[in-house]
Amino acid sequence: MAALDAGLAGRESQKRKAILFSIGLILIIALALGLGLGLTVGRKSDDDDKDEPPAPSPTASPPPRAKWKPAVGDKWYIMLQADLGIITTEDVKVIDLDLFDRSEEWINGLHKNGKKVICYFSAGSYEPWRPDAGDFKDEDIGAVMDGWPDEKWLRIGSKNVRKIMAKRIELAHQKGCDAVDPDNVDGFQNENGLGLTAEDSVAFVKFLSATAASYNLSIGLKNAGDIIPDVLDFVDFSVNEECVEYAECETFQAFIKAGKPVFHIEYPVIENTTEVGWSTTTVQKYCSHEGNAKGSEGFSTVLTTMELDGSIQYCD
Ligand SMILES: *[C@@H]1O[C@H](CO)[C@@H](O)[C@H](O)[C@H]1NC(C)=O
Ligand SMILES: *[C@@H]1O[C@H](CO)[C@@H](O)[C@H](O)[C@H]1NC(C)=O
């Protein structure tokens, strides 16, 4: 026992020495850095060195904000690719825009006009043009997405992928978004080349939800009809594409029953290119609650183009 105590005491004092040494080292480094910075700043002001990038201003964290809960029937507008300026249309309450492409000032502008902002990013696909694309590892990148030749499925259970997505959610918080719209969480319903399962998607959505919750951000479930019962309690709204086209709107009624909106998009073909927008017949087909649109009661529906270029047709 005594020997053990002595051993422990010895280790304790070694530890203390190590700590003191570390503190000393940190002080020396800090001093060196301080001097270095001082010299750099001095040289810059003297020589006006234009090659040096300006020092980044410290990113101030936005003030704490309560979580926004979207309501069933909220009118919305989605413009991922469009640069249409600030939407001021009175009855449109919610705007879904691209997290990376739109600035904090843009989002502020929408807030000043009383809008809530959902920030879109792809959580489950690799997009080579994004600023953080270099952070992904080759082993986490799977098959090319059907219909989106520039994107590939991601291994959503990967620690590294999750780290990148957590940073994207933090960026949404920094930019002042009210909610996030993480796309492509339904790899298991597609050829993904990574063997992704429904369980993988459930776990991933719960991870995204917990991360968003730490910033008081609302979060949507994009498509992924098969896992609604597993994750409904962890998300605040649905973003659905083409449930009328595929006659599956009833699947998403679970959201309406839970008091959560379904932000619903259809991409009808504009048959007559000499006319602006869609024909009355087309609008009827996608909006009336008969036929394929059965089960879309209460949804916040928009008709738009596949390019999400800002063309919008509402049902009312
Ligand atoms: C989240 O909301 C709670 C309650 O409204 C608040 O106390 C907290 O500071 C908020 N957190 C953030 C990160 O805004
Ligand atoms: C397309 O729209 C134009 C302008 O409204 C109309 O004159 C034309 O007949 C339409 N064509 C068809 C095939 O419906």
mmCIF file of N, CA and C and ligand atoms in Angstrom, residues 62-67 173 213-217, ligand 1:
data_model
loop_
_atom_site.group_PDB
_atom_site.id
_atom_site.type_symbol
_atom_site.label_atom_id
_atom_site.label_comp_id
_atom_site.label_asym_id
_atom_site.label_seq_id
_atom_site.Cartn_x
_atom_site.Cartn_y
_atom_site.Cartn_z
ATOM 1 N N PRO A 62 -24.103 34.650 -33.075
ATOM 2 C CA PRO A 62 -25.351 35.406 -33.038
ATOM 3 C C PRO A 62 -26.003 35.304 -31.655
ATOM 4 N N PRO A 63 -26.805 36.294 -31.297
ATOM 5 C CA PRO A 63 -27.442 36.252 -29.969
ATOM 6 C C PRO A 63 -28.368 35.043 -29.851
ATOM 7 N N PRO A 64 -28.597 34.544 -28.631
ATOM 8 C CA PRO A 64 -29.474 33.384 -28.456
ATOM 9 C C PRO A 64 -30.859 33.657 -29.025
ATOM 10 N N ARG A 65 -31.426 32.658 -29.642
ATOM 11 C CA ARG A 65 -32.761 32.817 -30.213
ATOM 12 C C ARG A 65 -33.602 31.588 -29.904
ATOM 13 N N ALA A 66 -34.877 31.804 -29.657
ATOM 14 C CA ALA A 66 -35.772 30.675 -29.396
ATOM 15 C C ALA A 66 -36.006 29.917 -30.697
ATOM 16 N N LYS A 67 -36.358 28.666 -30.565
ATOM 17 C CA LYS A 67 -36.592 27.838 -31.754
ATOM 18 C C LYS A 67 -37.880 28.252 -32.443
ATOM 19 N N HIS A 173 -26.468 28.283 -38.269
ATOM 20 C CA HIS A 173 -26.658 29.065 -37.039
ATOM 21 C C HIS A 173 -25.962 30.420 -37.166
ATOM 22 N N ALA A 213 -30.771 20.965 -32.786
ATOM 23 C CA ALA A 213 -31.410 21.353 -31.511
ATOM 24 C C ALA A 213 -30.444 22.144 -30.628
ATOM 25 N N SER A 214 -29.157 21.840 -30.713
ATOM 26 C CA SER A 214 -28.195 22.551 -29.871
ATOM 27 C C SER A 214 -28.082 24.024 -30.269
ATOM 28 N N TYR A 215 -28.555 24.378 -31.453
ATOM 29 C CA TYR A 215 -28.576 25.782 -31.895
ATOM 30 C C TYR A 215 -29.997 26.338 -31.950
ATOM 31 N N ASN A 216 -30.970 25.597 -31.437
ATOM 32 C CA ASN A 216 -32.387 25.987 -31.537
ATOM 33 C C ASN A 216 -32.839 26.116 -32.987
ATOM 34 N N LEU A 217 -32.279 25.327 -33.872
ATOM 35 C CA LEU A 217 -32.705 25.359 -35.269
ATOM 36 C C LEU A 217 -33.776 24.291 -35.488
HETATM 37 C C1 LIG B 1 -32.364 28.278 -27.140
HETATM 38 O O1 LIG B 1 -33.588 28.624 -26.558
HETATM 39 C C2 LIG B 1 -33.546 28.658 -25.146
HETATM 40 C C3 LIG B 1 -34.965 28.888 -24.639
HETATM 41 O O2 LIG B 1 -35.658 29.843 -25.398
HETATM 42 C C4 LIG B 1 -32.562 29.730 -24.695
HETATM 43 O O3 LIG B 1 -32.469 29.744 -23.298
HETATM 44 C C5 LIG B 1 -31.190 29.427 -25.302
HETATM 45 O O4 LIG B 1 -30.272 30.465 -24.983
HETATM 46 C C6 LIG B 1 -31.276 29.282 -26.812
HETATM 47 N N1 LIG B 1 -30.009 28.848 -27.353
HETATM 48 C C7 LIG B 1 -29.462 29.375 -28.467
HETATM 49 C C8 LIG B 1 -28.184 28.758 -28.939
HETATM 50 O O5 LIG B 1 -29.951 30.294 -29.092
#
